Coordinates of C-alpha atoms and ligand atoms in Angstrom, one line a residue:
Chain A
M1 CA -10.3 -25.1 -22.3
S2 CA -11.0 -21.5 -22.2
N3 CA -9.0 -19.0 -20.2
K4 CA -9.9 -18.2 -16.6
I5 CA -9.8 -15.3 -14.2
L6 CA -9.4 -16.0 -10.5
V7 CA -10.8 -13.5 -8.0
F8 CA -9.5 -13.7 -4.5
L9 CA -12.2 -12.6 -2.0
E10 CA -10.7 -11.6 1.4
Q11 CA -12.5 -12.3 4.6
R12 CA -11.8 -10.8 8.0
N13 CA -13.8 -11.9 11.0
G14 CA -15.7 -14.3 8.8
Q15 CA -17.0 -11.5 6.6
I16 CA -16.1 -11.0 3.0
K17 CA -14.8 -7.4 2.7
K18 CA -16.4 -4.6 0.8
S19 CA -13.3 -4.1 -1.3
S20 CA -13.6 -7.7 -2.4
F21 CA -17.0 -7.1 -3.8
E22 CA -15.4 -4.4 -6.0
V23 CA -12.8 -6.8 -7.3
A24 CA -15.5 -9.4 -8.0
S25 CA -17.4 -6.9 -10.0
K26 CA -14.4 -5.9 -12.0
G27 CA -13.5 -9.5 -12.5
L28 CA -17.0 -10.2 -14.0
E29 CA -16.7 -7.2 -16.3
L30 CA -13.3 -8.5 -17.6
A31 CA -14.6 -12.0 -18.0
T32 CA -17.4 -10.8 -20.2
K33 CA -15.3 -8.6 -22.3
L34 CA -12.4 -11.1 -22.7
N35 CA -14.7 -14.1 -22.9
Y36 CA -13.0 -15.8 -20.0
E37 CA -14.3 -18.1 -17.4
I38 CA -14.2 -16.8 -13.8
S39 CA -13.8 -18.4 -10.4
F40 CA -14.2 -16.8 -7.0
V41 CA -12.3 -18.1 -4.1
T42 CA -12.0 -17.3 -0.4
I43 CA -10.0 -18.8 2.4
G44 CA -11.0 -19.0 6.0
S45 CA -12.9 -20.8 8.7
E46 CA -16.5 -19.7 9.0
I47 CA -17.9 -17.1 6.6
S48 CA -21.3 -15.5 7.2
N49 CA -22.0 -13.1 4.4
S50 CA -21.1 -15.1 1.3
S51 CA -24.7 -15.1 -0.1
D52 CA -24.4 -11.3 -0.4
L53 CA -22.3 -12.0 -3.4
K54 CA -25.3 -13.2 -5.4
E55 CA -26.7 -9.8 -6.1
F56 CA -23.3 -8.8 -7.5
G57 CA -23.4 -11.6 -10.1
V58 CA -21.4 -14.3 -8.4
S59 CA -22.9 -17.7 -8.9
E60 CA -20.4 -19.8 -7.1
L61 CA -17.9 -19.2 -4.3
V62 CA -15.2 -21.7 -3.6
H63 CA -14.5 -21.7 0.1
L64 CA -11.2 -23.3 1.0
K65 CA -11.9 -24.1 4.6
N66 CA -9.7 -25.0 7.5
S67 CA -10.3 -24.1 11.2
N68 CA -6.8 -22.8 11.5
L69 CA -7.3 -20.2 8.8
S70 CA -9.7 -17.8 10.4
E71 CA -6.8 -15.4 10.4
Y72 CA -4.3 -14.8 7.6
S73 CA -1.2 -16.9 7.1
S74 CA 1.0 -15.9 4.1
S75 CA 2.5 -19.4 3.9
A76 CA -0.8 -21.2 3.9
Y77 CA -2.7 -18.8 1.7
T78 CA 0.0 -18.7 -0.9
Q79 CA 0.2 -22.4 -1.2
L80 CA -3.5 -22.9 -1.4
L81 CA -4.0 -20.2 -4.0
K82 CA -1.2 -21.5 -6.1
N83 CA -2.7 -25.0 -6.2
F84 CA -6.1 -23.6 -6.9
A85 CA -4.8 -21.4 -9.8
L86 CA -2.9 -24.2 -11.4
E87 CA -5.7 -26.8 -11.0
N88 CA -8.2 -24.3 -12.5
K89 CA -5.8 -23.0 -15.1
A90 CA -6.5 -19.5 -14.1
T91 CA -4.1 -17.0 -15.7
I92 CA -5.4 -13.6 -14.5
L93 CA -5.5 -13.3 -10.7
L94 CA -7.3 -10.4 -9.1
F95 CA -6.8 -9.1 -5.6
S96 CA -7.8 -6.0 -3.6
N97 CA -4.8 -3.8 -2.7
T98 CA -5.4 -4.3 1.0
A99 CA -2.9 -5.3 3.7
M100 CA -3.7 -8.9 2.9
G101 CA -3.8 -8.6 -0.8
K102 CA -0.5 -6.6 -0.9
D103 CA 1.2 -9.3 1.2
L104 CA -0.1 -12.3 -0.6
S105 CA -0.2 -11.3 -4.3
P106 CA 3.6 -10.9 -4.8
R107 CA 4.3 -14.3 -3.2
L108 CA 1.8 -16.0 -5.3
A109 CA 3.1 -14.2 -8.4
V110 CA 6.5 -15.7 -7.9
K111 CA 5.1 -19.2 -7.6
L112 CA 3.6 -18.6 -11.1
N113 CA 6.6 -16.7 -12.4
A114 CA 4.2 -13.7 -13.0
G115 CA 4.6 -10.0 -12.8
V116 CA 2.4 -7.9 -10.5
M117 CA 0.5 -4.7 -11.3
S118 CA -0.3 -3.4 -7.9
D119 CA -2.5 -0.6 -6.6
L120 CA -4.3 0.0 -9.9
I121 CA -6.7 2.9 -10.1
A122 CA -7.8 2.0 -13.7
L123 CA -7.8 -1.2 -15.7
E124 CA -8.7 -1.2 -19.4
I125 CA -8.7 -3.8 -22.1
S126 CA -7.0 -2.9 -25.3
G127 CA -7.4 -5.7 -27.8
T128 CA -6.7 -8.7 -25.7
E129 CA -4.3 -6.9 -23.3
L130 CA -4.9 -5.5 -19.9
I131 CA -3.6 -2.1 -19.4
G132 CA -3.3 -0.9 -15.8
T133 CA -2.9 2.6 -14.5
R134 CA -1.3 3.2 -11.1
P135 CA 0.0 6.2 -9.2
I136 CA 3.8 6.6 -8.9
Y137 CA 6.0 9.1 -7.1
A138 CA 3.5 9.7 -4.4
G139 CA 0.7 10.4 -6.9
K140 CA 2.7 13.1 -8.7
A141 CA 2.5 10.9 -11.9
L142 CA 0.7 7.9 -13.2
E143 CA 2.2 5.0 -15.1
E144 CA 0.4 2.9 -17.6
I145 CA 1.8 -0.7 -17.7
K146 CA 1.0 -4.1 -18.9
L147 CA 2.2 -7.5 -17.8
V148 CA 4.0 -9.7 -20.3
S149 CA 4.3 -12.8 -18.1
D150 CA 2.1 -15.7 -18.9
F151 CA 0.3 -15.4 -15.6
K152 CA -0.9 -12.0 -14.5
V153 CA -1.4 -10.8 -10.9
L154 CA -3.3 -7.6 -10.3
T155 CA -4.3 -5.7 -7.2
L156 CA -7.0 -3.0 -7.3
R157 CA -7.0 0.0 -5.0
P158 CA -10.0 -0.2 -2.7
N159 CA -12.9 2.2 -3.1
V160 CA -11.9 3.2 -6.7
F161 CA -13.7 0.5 -8.7
K162 CA -17.5 0.3 -8.2
A163 CA -19.2 -2.9 -7.0
E164 CA -22.0 -3.2 -9.6
K165 CA -25.2 -5.1 -8.9
R166 CA -25.8 -8.0 -11.3
E167 CA -28.3 -10.7 -10.3
T168 CA -27.6 -14.3 -11.0
A169 CA -30.2 -17.1 -11.0
S170 CA -28.5 -19.1 -8.4
F171 CA -25.7 -19.0 -5.8
S172 CA -23.9 -21.7 -4.1
V173 CA -20.8 -22.2 -1.9
N174 CA -18.5 -24.9 -3.0
L175 CA -16.9 -25.9 0.3
K176 CA -13.5 -27.6 0.2
E177 CA -12.2 -28.8 3.5
I178 CA -8.4 -28.5 3.5
A179 CA -6.8 -31.1 5.7
E180 CA -3.3 -29.7 6.2
V181 CA -2.0 -26.2 5.9
D182 CA 1.5 -24.7 6.1
L183 CA 1.4 -22.4 9.1
S184 CA 5.1 -21.5 9.1
T185 CA 4.0 -17.8 9.2
K186 CA 0.8 -17.2 11.1
V187 CA -1.2 -14.5 12.9
V188 CA -1.5 -15.3 16.6
E189 CA -3.4 -12.2 17.6
I190 CA -5.2 -9.1 16.2
K191 CA -4.8 -5.9 18.1
K192 CA -7.7 -3.7 17.2
S193 CA -7.1 0.1 17.1
S194 CA -9.6 1.7 19.5
G195 CA -12.7 0.0 18.0
K196 CA -13.5 2.8 15.6
I197 CA -13.7 2.8 11.8
D198 CA -10.3 2.6 10.1
V199 CA -9.4 5.3 7.6
A200 CA -8.4 2.7 5.1
E201 CA -11.9 1.3 4.9
A202 CA -14.1 4.4 5.5
D203 CA -16.4 5.9 3.0
I204 CA -16.1 9.3 4.6
I205 CA -13.0 10.6 6.4
V206 CA -12.7 13.7 8.5
S207 CA -9.1 14.6 8.9
G208 CA -7.5 17.2 11.1
G209 CA -4.2 18.9 10.8
R210 CA -2.1 21.4 12.7
G211 CA -4.7 24.0 12.1
L212 CA -6.7 22.4 14.9
K213 CA -4.1 24.0 17.2
G214 CA -4.0 21.3 19.8
P215 CA -5.2 17.8 20.7
E216 CA -7.9 19.4 22.9
N217 CA -9.7 20.5 19.8
F218 CA -9.9 17.1 18.2
P219 CA -13.3 16.3 19.8
L220 CA -14.6 18.8 17.2
V221 CA -13.3 16.6 14.5
E222 CA -14.6 13.5 16.3
Q223 CA -18.1 15.0 16.6
L224 CA -18.3 15.7 12.9
A225 CA -17.1 12.1 12.2
E226 CA -19.7 10.8 14.5
V227 CA -22.6 12.5 12.8
L228 CA -21.4 11.3 9.4
G229 CA -20.4 7.8 10.5
A230 CA -17.0 8.7 9.3
A231 CA -13.4 7.7 10.3
V232 CA -11.1 10.3 11.9
G233 CA -7.9 10.9 10.0
A234 CA -4.8 13.0 10.7
S235 CA -1.9 14.7 9.0
R236 CA 1.6 13.6 9.9
A237 CA 2.3 16.9 11.7
V238 CA -0.3 16.1 14.3
V239 CA 0.7 12.4 14.6
D240 CA 4.4 13.4 15.0
A241 CA 3.3 16.0 17.6
G242 CA 1.6 13.1 19.5
W243 CA -1.9 14.5 19.2
R244 CA -3.2 11.5 17.3
S245 CA -2.1 7.9 16.8
H246 CA -0.2 6.8 13.7
S247 CA -3.0 4.5 12.7
E248 CA -5.0 7.6 11.7
Q249 CA -2.3 9.1 9.6
V250 CA -3.2 9.6 6.0
G251 CA -0.4 10.1 3.4
Q252 CA 2.8 8.6 2.1
T253 CA 4.0 7.3 5.5
G254 CA 0.5 6.6 6.7
K255 CA -2.4 5.1 4.8
T256 CA -3.6 5.5 1.3
V257 CA -7.3 6.2 1.2
S258 CA -9.9 6.8 -1.5
P259 CA -13.1 7.6 0.3
T260 CA -16.2 9.1 -1.4
L261 CA -15.8 12.2 0.8
Y262 CA -12.7 13.6 2.5
F263 CA -12.6 16.6 4.8
A264 CA -9.2 18.2 5.2
L265 CA -9.5 20.5 8.2
G266 CA -6.6 22.8 9.0
I267 CA -4.4 20.7 6.7
S268 CA -2.1 22.6 4.4
G269 CA -2.0 19.9 1.7
A270 CA 1.7 19.0 1.5
I271 CA 2.5 16.6 -1.4
Q272 CA 3.0 13.7 1.0
H273 CA -0.4 14.2 2.5
L274 CA -2.0 14.4 -1.0
A275 CA -0.2 11.2 -1.9
G276 CA -2.5 9.4 0.4
M277 CA -5.8 11.0 -0.4
S278 CA -5.8 12.7 -3.8
T279 CA -7.9 9.9 -5.4
S280 CA -10.8 10.7 -3.0
K281 CA -14.0 11.3 -4.9
Y282 CA -14.9 14.6 -3.2
I283 CA -12.6 16.7 -1.1
V284 CA -13.7 19.5 1.2
A285 CA -11.0 21.8 2.6
I286 CA -11.3 24.3 5.4
N287 CA -8.3 26.4 5.9
K288 CA -7.7 30.0 6.9
D289 CA -5.0 30.5 4.2
K290 CA -6.5 31.0 0.8
D291 CA -3.3 29.9 -0.8
A292 CA -3.0 26.6 1.0
P293 CA -2.2 23.9 -1.6
I294 CA -5.1 21.8 -0.4
F295 CA -7.5 24.2 -2.2
S296 CA -5.9 23.2 -5.6
I297 CA -7.4 19.7 -5.3
A298 CA -10.5 20.5 -3.1
D299 CA -13.9 20.4 -4.7
Y300 CA -15.4 22.6 -2.1
G301 CA -13.4 25.0 0.0
I302 CA -14.1 27.4 2.8
V303 CA -11.4 30.0 3.7
G304 CA -11.8 30.5 7.4
D305 CA -11.2 29.5 10.9
V306 CA -11.8 25.7 11.3
L307 CA -12.4 26.1 15.0
E308 CA -15.4 28.4 14.3
I309 CA -16.7 26.5 11.3
L310 CA -16.5 22.9 12.5
P311 CA -19.2 23.1 15.3
V312 CA -21.6 24.8 12.9
L313 CA -20.9 22.3 10.2
T314 CA -21.6 19.4 12.6
E315 CA -24.9 21.1 13.7
E316 CA -26.0 21.6 10.1
I317 CA -25.3 18.0 9.2
K318 CA -27.1 16.8 12.3
K319 CA -30.1 18.8 11.2
I320 CA -30.4 17.1 7.8
K321 CA -29.6 13.7 9.2
S322 CA -32.4 13.9 11.8
Chain B
M1 CA 25.2 -14.1 11.2
K2 CA 25.1 -12.0 8.1
I3 CA 22.2 -9.6 8.1
V4 CA 21.2 -8.1 4.7
V5 CA 19.5 -4.9 4.1
C6 CA 18.2 -4.0 0.6
V7 CA 17.9 -0.3 -0.2
S8 CA 16.7 1.6 -3.2
H9 CA 17.8 5.1 -4.3
V10 CA 14.7 7.3 -5.0
P11 CA 13.7 10.9 -5.8
D12 CA 13.1 12.8 -2.6
T13 CA 9.4 13.0 -2.0
A14 CA 9.4 16.8 -2.1
T15 CA 10.9 17.1 -5.5
K16 CA 8.8 18.1 -8.5
I17 CA 8.5 15.3 -11.1
K18 CA 8.9 16.2 -14.7
I19 CA 8.1 13.6 -17.3
S20 CA 10.7 13.1 -20.1
A21 CA 9.7 13.7 -23.7
D22 CA 9.5 10.0 -24.6
E23 CA 7.0 9.5 -21.6
K24 CA 9.1 6.5 -20.4
N25 CA 11.0 8.2 -17.6
I26 CA 11.3 11.3 -15.5
D27 CA 13.8 14.0 -16.1
S28 CA 16.4 13.5 -13.5
A29 CA 17.9 17.0 -13.9
G30 CA 17.3 19.0 -10.8
V31 CA 15.8 16.0 -8.9
S32 CA 17.5 15.3 -5.6
Y33 CA 17.8 11.6 -4.8
V34 CA 17.8 10.0 -1.4
I35 CA 17.8 6.6 0.2
N36 CA 14.3 5.3 0.3
P37 CA 12.9 6.5 3.6
Y38 CA 11.5 3.0 4.6
D39 CA 14.9 1.5 4.0
E40 CA 16.3 3.7 6.8
F41 CA 14.0 1.9 9.2
A42 CA 15.3 -1.4 7.7
I43 CA 18.9 -0.4 8.3
E44 CA 18.2 0.7 11.8
E45 CA 16.5 -2.6 12.7
A46 CA 19.4 -4.5 11.2
L47 CA 22.0 -2.5 13.2
K48 CA 20.0 -2.9 16.4
T49 CA 19.8 -6.6 15.8
K50 CA 23.5 -6.8 15.1
E51 CA 24.1 -5.0 18.4
K52 CA 22.1 -7.7 20.2
I53 CA 23.2 -10.9 18.5
G54 CA 26.4 -10.0 16.7
G55 CA 27.2 -10.5 13.0
E56 CA 27.7 -8.2 10.1
V57 CA 25.3 -5.9 8.2
Y58 CA 25.5 -6.1 4.4
V59 CA 23.7 -3.5 2.4
V60 CA 22.7 -4.2 -1.2
T61 CA 21.2 -2.0 -3.9
I62 CA 20.4 -2.5 -7.5
G63 CA 20.6 0.7 -9.5
N64 CA 22.7 3.1 -11.5
E65 CA 26.0 4.7 -10.4
A66 CA 24.2 7.3 -8.3
A67 CA 22.6 4.6 -6.2
K68 CA 26.1 4.3 -4.5
E69 CA 25.1 7.4 -2.5
S70 CA 22.5 5.4 -0.7
L71 CA 25.0 2.6 0.1
R72 CA 27.4 5.3 1.5
K73 CA 24.6 6.6 3.7
A74 CA 23.9 3.0 5.0
L75 CA 27.6 2.5 5.7
A76 CA 27.7 5.9 7.5
M77 CA 24.9 4.7 9.7
G78 CA 26.9 1.7 10.6
A79 CA 26.5 -1.1 8.0
D80 CA 29.7 -3.2 7.6
E81 CA 29.7 -4.0 3.9
A82 CA 28.1 -2.7 0.8
I83 CA 27.3 -4.4 -2.5
H84 CA 26.3 -2.5 -5.7
L85 CA 24.5 -4.5 -8.3
K86 CA 24.8 -2.2 -11.3
Y87 CA 21.9 -1.8 -13.5
D88 CA 20.7 1.3 -15.4
G89 CA 17.4 0.3 -17.0
Y90 CA 13.8 -0.1 -16.0
L91 CA 13.7 -1.8 -12.6
D92 CA 11.2 -4.6 -13.2
S93 CA 10.2 -5.8 -9.7
L94 CA 10.4 -9.5 -10.5
N95 CA 13.9 -9.1 -11.9
V96 CA 14.9 -6.9 -9.0
A97 CA 13.7 -9.7 -6.6
K98 CA 15.5 -12.4 -8.6
N99 CA 18.8 -10.5 -8.5
L100 CA 18.4 -9.7 -4.8
A101 CA 17.6 -13.3 -4.1
E102 CA 20.7 -14.5 -5.8
E103 CA 22.8 -12.1 -3.8
I104 CA 21.2 -13.1 -0.5
K105 CA 21.7 -16.7 -1.3
S106 CA 25.4 -16.2 -2.1
L107 CA 25.8 -14.4 1.2
N108 CA 23.9 -17.2 2.9
S109 CA 21.9 -14.7 5.0
Q110 CA 19.0 -15.9 7.1
L111 CA 17.7 -12.5 8.1
V112 CA 16.9 -9.7 5.6
F113 CA 15.4 -6.3 6.1
M114 CA 13.8 -4.3 3.4
G115 CA 11.5 -1.2 3.3
K116 CA 7.8 -1.9 3.0
Q117 CA 7.7 0.1 -0.3
S118 CA 10.0 2.0 -2.5
I119 CA 8.6 5.6 -2.8
D120 CA 9.4 5.9 -6.5
F121 CA 7.1 3.3 -8.0
D122 CA 5.3 2.5 -4.8
N123 CA 5.0 -1.2 -5.7
C124 CA 5.2 -2.9 -2.3
V125 CA 6.2 -6.2 -3.8
V126 CA 9.9 -6.8 -3.8
P127 CA 10.3 -8.1 -0.2
Q128 CA 7.6 -10.7 -0.6
M129 CA 8.8 -11.7 -4.1
T130 CA 12.3 -12.1 -2.9
A131 CA 11.2 -14.2 0.1
E132 CA 9.2 -16.5 -2.2
L133 CA 12.1 -16.9 -4.6
L134 CA 14.3 -18.0 -1.7
D135 CA 11.6 -20.0 0.0
Y136 CA 12.0 -17.8 3.0
N137 CA 9.2 -16.6 5.3
S138 CA 8.2 -13.0 5.0
I139 CA 6.3 -10.4 7.1
S140 CA 5.5 -7.1 5.4
V141 CA 4.6 -3.6 6.8
C142 CA 6.2 -4.3 10.2
V143 CA 6.0 -1.9 13.1
S144 CA 7.8 -4.1 15.5
F145 CA 10.3 -6.9 15.3
S146 CA 11.7 -9.3 17.8
L147 CA 14.0 -12.3 17.4
D148 CA 14.4 -15.0 19.9
G149 CA 16.7 -17.8 18.7
N150 CA 15.1 -18.8 15.5
K151 CA 11.7 -17.4 16.3
V152 CA 10.5 -14.1 14.8
T153 CA 7.6 -12.1 16.1
C154 CA 6.4 -8.9 14.3
E155 CA 3.4 -6.7 14.4
R156 CA 2.2 -5.7 11.0
E157 CA -0.2 -2.9 10.2
I158 CA -3.6 -3.9 8.8
E159 CA -6.9 -2.1 8.3
G160 CA -8.3 -1.3 11.7
G161 CA -5.3 -2.5 13.8
K162 CA -2.3 -4.7 13.8
E163 CA -1.6 -8.4 13.3
V164 CA 0.8 -10.1 15.7
V165 CA 2.6 -12.5 13.3
E166 CA 4.9 -15.4 14.3
S167 CA 7.3 -17.0 12.1
Q168 CA 10.9 -18.2 12.0
L169 CA 14.2 -17.7 10.3
P170 CA 15.1 -17.5 7.4
I171 CA 12.9 -14.5 6.9
I172 CA 12.5 -11.2 5.1
V173 CA 11.0 -8.4 7.1
G174 CA 9.4 -5.3 5.4
A175 CA 9.9 -2.1 7.5
Q176 CA 7.1 0.4 8.1
K177 CA 7.3 3.8 9.8
G178 CA 7.0 3.2 13.6
L179 CA 9.4 0.2 13.6
N180 CA 12.1 2.4 15.1
E181 CA 13.8 5.8 15.0
P182 CA 16.7 5.6 12.4
R183 CA 19.9 6.9 13.9
Y184 CA 21.8 9.8 12.3
A185 CA 25.1 9.1 10.8
S186 CA 27.9 10.4 13.0
L187 CA 30.7 12.4 11.5
K188 CA 33.0 9.6 12.3
G189 CA 30.7 7.2 10.5
I190 CA 30.5 9.5 7.5
M191 CA 34.3 9.7 7.3
A192 CA 34.7 5.9 7.7
A193 CA 32.0 5.3 5.0
K194 CA 34.0 7.3 2.5
K195 CA 37.0 5.1 2.8
K196 CA 35.1 1.8 2.5
T197 CA 35.1 0.0 -0.8
I198 CA 31.8 -0.8 -2.3
Q199 CA 31.8 -4.2 -4.0
E200 CA 30.5 -3.8 -7.6
K201 CA 28.8 -6.6 -9.5
N202 CA 26.8 -6.8 -12.6
C203 CA 23.3 -8.1 -12.6
T204 CA 21.0 -9.5 -15.3
F205 CA 17.5 -8.5 -16.3
T206 CA 16.0 -10.9 -18.7
N207 CA 12.4 -11.3 -19.6
N208 CA 10.9 -8.4 -17.7
S209 CA 7.4 -9.2 -16.4
V210 CA 6.1 -5.7 -16.7
E211 CA 6.2 -3.4 -19.7
L212 CA 6.0 0.3 -19.2
I213 CA 3.7 1.9 -21.7
K214 CA 3.9 5.5 -20.6
I215 CA 4.2 7.8 -17.7
K216 CA 1.7 10.7 -17.6
K217 CA 0.5 13.5 -15.3
P218 CA -2.6 12.8 -13.3
A219 CA -5.6 14.5 -14.9
S220 CA -5.7 17.8 -13.1
K221 CA -8.9 18.3 -11.1
N222 CA -11.1 21.1 -12.1
P223 CA -10.2 23.9 -9.7
G224 CA -12.5 23.6 -6.8
R225 CA -15.0 26.2 -5.6
I226 CA -14.2 28.4 -2.7
L227 CA -17.7 28.8 -1.3
G228 CA -16.9 31.6 1.0
T229 CA -14.9 32.9 3.9
D230 CA -17.0 32.4 7.0
V231 CA -19.5 30.3 8.8
S232 CA -22.4 31.7 6.8
V233 CA -21.6 29.4 3.8
V234 CA -21.8 26.2 5.9
P235 CA -25.5 25.5 4.9
E236 CA -24.6 25.9 1.3
L237 CA -21.7 23.4 1.7
V238 CA -24.0 20.9 3.3
R239 CA -26.5 21.4 0.5
L240 CA -23.9 20.8 -2.1
L241 CA -22.6 17.7 -0.4
R242 CA -26.0 16.3 -0.3
E243 CA -27.5 17.4 -3.6
E244 CA -24.6 17.8 -5.9
A245 CA -22.0 15.3 -4.6
K246 CA -24.6 13.0 -3.1
A247 CA -22.0 12.1 -0.6
I248 CA -23.8 12.6 2.7
Ligands
LIG1 C1 9.3 11.5 3.8 C2 8.1 12.3 4.2 C3 6.9 11.6 4.4 C4 5.7 12.3 4.9 N1 4.6 11.6 5.0 C5 3.5 12.3 5.4 C6 2.2 11.6 5.5 O1 2.1 10.4 5.4 N2 1.1 12.3 5.8 C7 1.2 13.7 6.0 O2 0.1 14.3 6.3 N3 2.3 14.3 5.9 C8 3.5 13.7 5.6 N4 4.7 14.3 5.6 C9 4.7 15.7 6.1 C10 4.2 16.8 5.2 O3 5.3 17.2 4.4 C11 3.6 18.0 6.0 O4 4.6 18.4 6.9 C12 2.4 17.7 6.8 O5 1.4 17.0 6.0 C13 1.8 19.0 7.4 O6 0.7 18.7 8.2 P1 -0.4 19.8 8.4 O7 -1.0 20.1 7.1 O8 -1.3 19.4 9.5 O9 0.4 21.0 9.0 P2 0.8 22.4 8.3 O10 1.5 22.2 7.1 O11 1.5 23.2 9.4 O12 -0.5 23.1 8.0 C14 -1.5 23.6 8.9 C15 -2.5 24.3 8.1 O13 -3.6 24.7 8.9 C16 -4.0 26.0 8.5 N5 -4.5 26.7 9.7 C17 -3.9 27.1 10.8 N6 -4.8 27.6 11.7 C18 -6.0 27.4 11.2 C19 -7.3 27.7 11.6 N7 -7.6 28.2 12.8 N8 -8.3 27.4 10.8 C20 -8.1 26.8 9.6 N9 -6.9 26.6 9.1 C21 -5.9 26.8 9.9 C22 -2.7 26.7 8.0 O14 -3.1 27.7 7.1 C23 -2.0 25.5 7.3 O15 -2.4 25.4 6.0 C24 5.8 13.7 5.2 C25 7.0 14.3 5.0 C26 8.1 13.6 4.5 C27 9.4 14.4 4.3
LIG2 N1 16.5 -1.6 -6.8 C1 16.4 -2.1 -5.6 N2 17.6 -2.4 -4.9 C2 17.6 -2.9 -3.7 N3 16.5 -3.1 -3.0 C3 15.3 -2.7 -3.5 C4 15.2 -2.2 -4.9 N4 13.9 -2.0 -5.2 C5 13.2 -2.4 -4.1 N5 14.0 -2.8 -3.1 C6 13.6 -3.2 -1.7 O1 12.3 -3.6 -1.7 C7 11.5 -2.7 -0.9 C8 10.1 -2.5 -1.5 O2 10.2 -2.0 -2.8 P1 9.0 -2.0 -3.8 O3 8.5 -3.4 -3.8 O4 9.7 -1.7 -5.1 O5 8.0 -1.0 -3.4 C9 12.4 -1.4 -0.8 O6 12.0 -0.7 0.4 C10 13.8 -2.0 -0.8 O7 14.1 -2.5 0.5

């Protein structure tokens, strides 16, 4: 019996999430390098995009299905995954570090007496060991750790690991109907925030800070987000001032994001803001103060008045998009 | 009913972090420590709940001698009792959870509040681990909490919105910003907290699940380019984003 990796693929609204494709991809890479077997498992009711997994190298998806599990339940999911891990003798369990993955993975870890490496931004193999790197102290330092428990539970920061295309010859869904589930904790309703793209999931984020001067100027931020298909983010200063809602806040007390492109508009770049966005791939800063700390991590900066620059920037991007 | 709050003692977010020579720790010289900000929301919610349904609020920490300061802070806010589980080594999350679970069990508490995350190592795992060890329910990252008899309803933040989650006691609730506005300690509270005795206990860390290899500085990014100082550079920015970064 060879060793096995289990990859948990998260679905919301019947769709496997983008960040789960990233985890699947990393799982396949590890399985090849470590010479492990690999299983992919999802939990839910109906799932519509599972065949998309094929072009990422997944040949079989195990779907643990129950009509009461279209939404998350920590009790039911933990129980099901524990059984699945033990039956399949999986010792490495991979999750995405999403709201669901963060909630579920530590509970599962305890069932397996395992440690957790959460929110990894790098994962290397050294010999036969997995070495994880994760930000600590709000991103001011990184720690390199490894798990010494028999089972190993890992969560990967979304948007950091790339979903690589790898064709497989075939793809099938192995549907397992689950008769009874433990719903002692269950989601009874989802309250969507204003129907737009969430910062935690966006590939491009356009964030505004106090330099915008007032809530009346945020339409400028929204217009740029609109032409880019981006999410609108905010600094804590503007959330605390009541200009924007907390769901948009990026940073230590808001959301941690790693988009491909992050615009910091009129944001000074306080350490708690950087904590939430410093792993973004490209950072653009517009600030009238040339000494603003945000410039120390920005790839491209413009020193100037954001209220003047924003409308021009939106127009220029519109031009190339049309 | 005994309501338990678990708090951790952490470097203030604004302090500079210097890595010690052995790369296993940070230099604590000059670092100011505070109660973990999320744990203040946890304390506030515990106090509010006590005001509604009665009982006593117990605050528990695992940490070195200095961690007592965070217990004092919780007492000053209004907690009734404080327990210090003394430990001065690497705080392996699974072992932290095991020790907290033992303490919660011996207090026989059915309602426990923790922060969603400790801002030193940002793990986000101890509340869920502790709940699983006790076979309690748990809801993490909560921005609202209500208790009706045994029934617990919370809203928890997720990508793109909130989940309304229903569960029941016994439970561990992880507090996120937005849950409430933590009260300030009154002068009277601060004076009273100084006089209270903090119960001290030893705790055991065996077979850590995590091994720290080293702590390092994040690779410093190459200093970015300031493209210019007015709107005239906007087309150049757009060109770079498209051709160099390939991000738009
Ligand atoms: C425990 C704790 C947690 C925190 N968590 C978070 C968090 O999650 N997220 C977060 O963002 N913050 C957080 N903070 C707050 C953080 O310290 C800063 O106060 C906050 O990020 C500042 O927001 P800002 O950059 O919008 O405002 P400011 O710091 O006031 O910066 C405004 C910037 O706009 C520039 N500006 C002004 N006018 C113009 C103009 N016309 N054109 C261009 N630029 C202009 C200024 O030069 C300045 O740099 C936290 C703080 C603490 C203590
Ligand atoms: N050493 C500790 N002592 C007491 N409670 C802790 C400790 N570490 C973590 N916790 C609790 O668990 C929460 C989440 O911490 P963590 O999982 O470490 O991010 C914190 O907000 C505390 O409520």
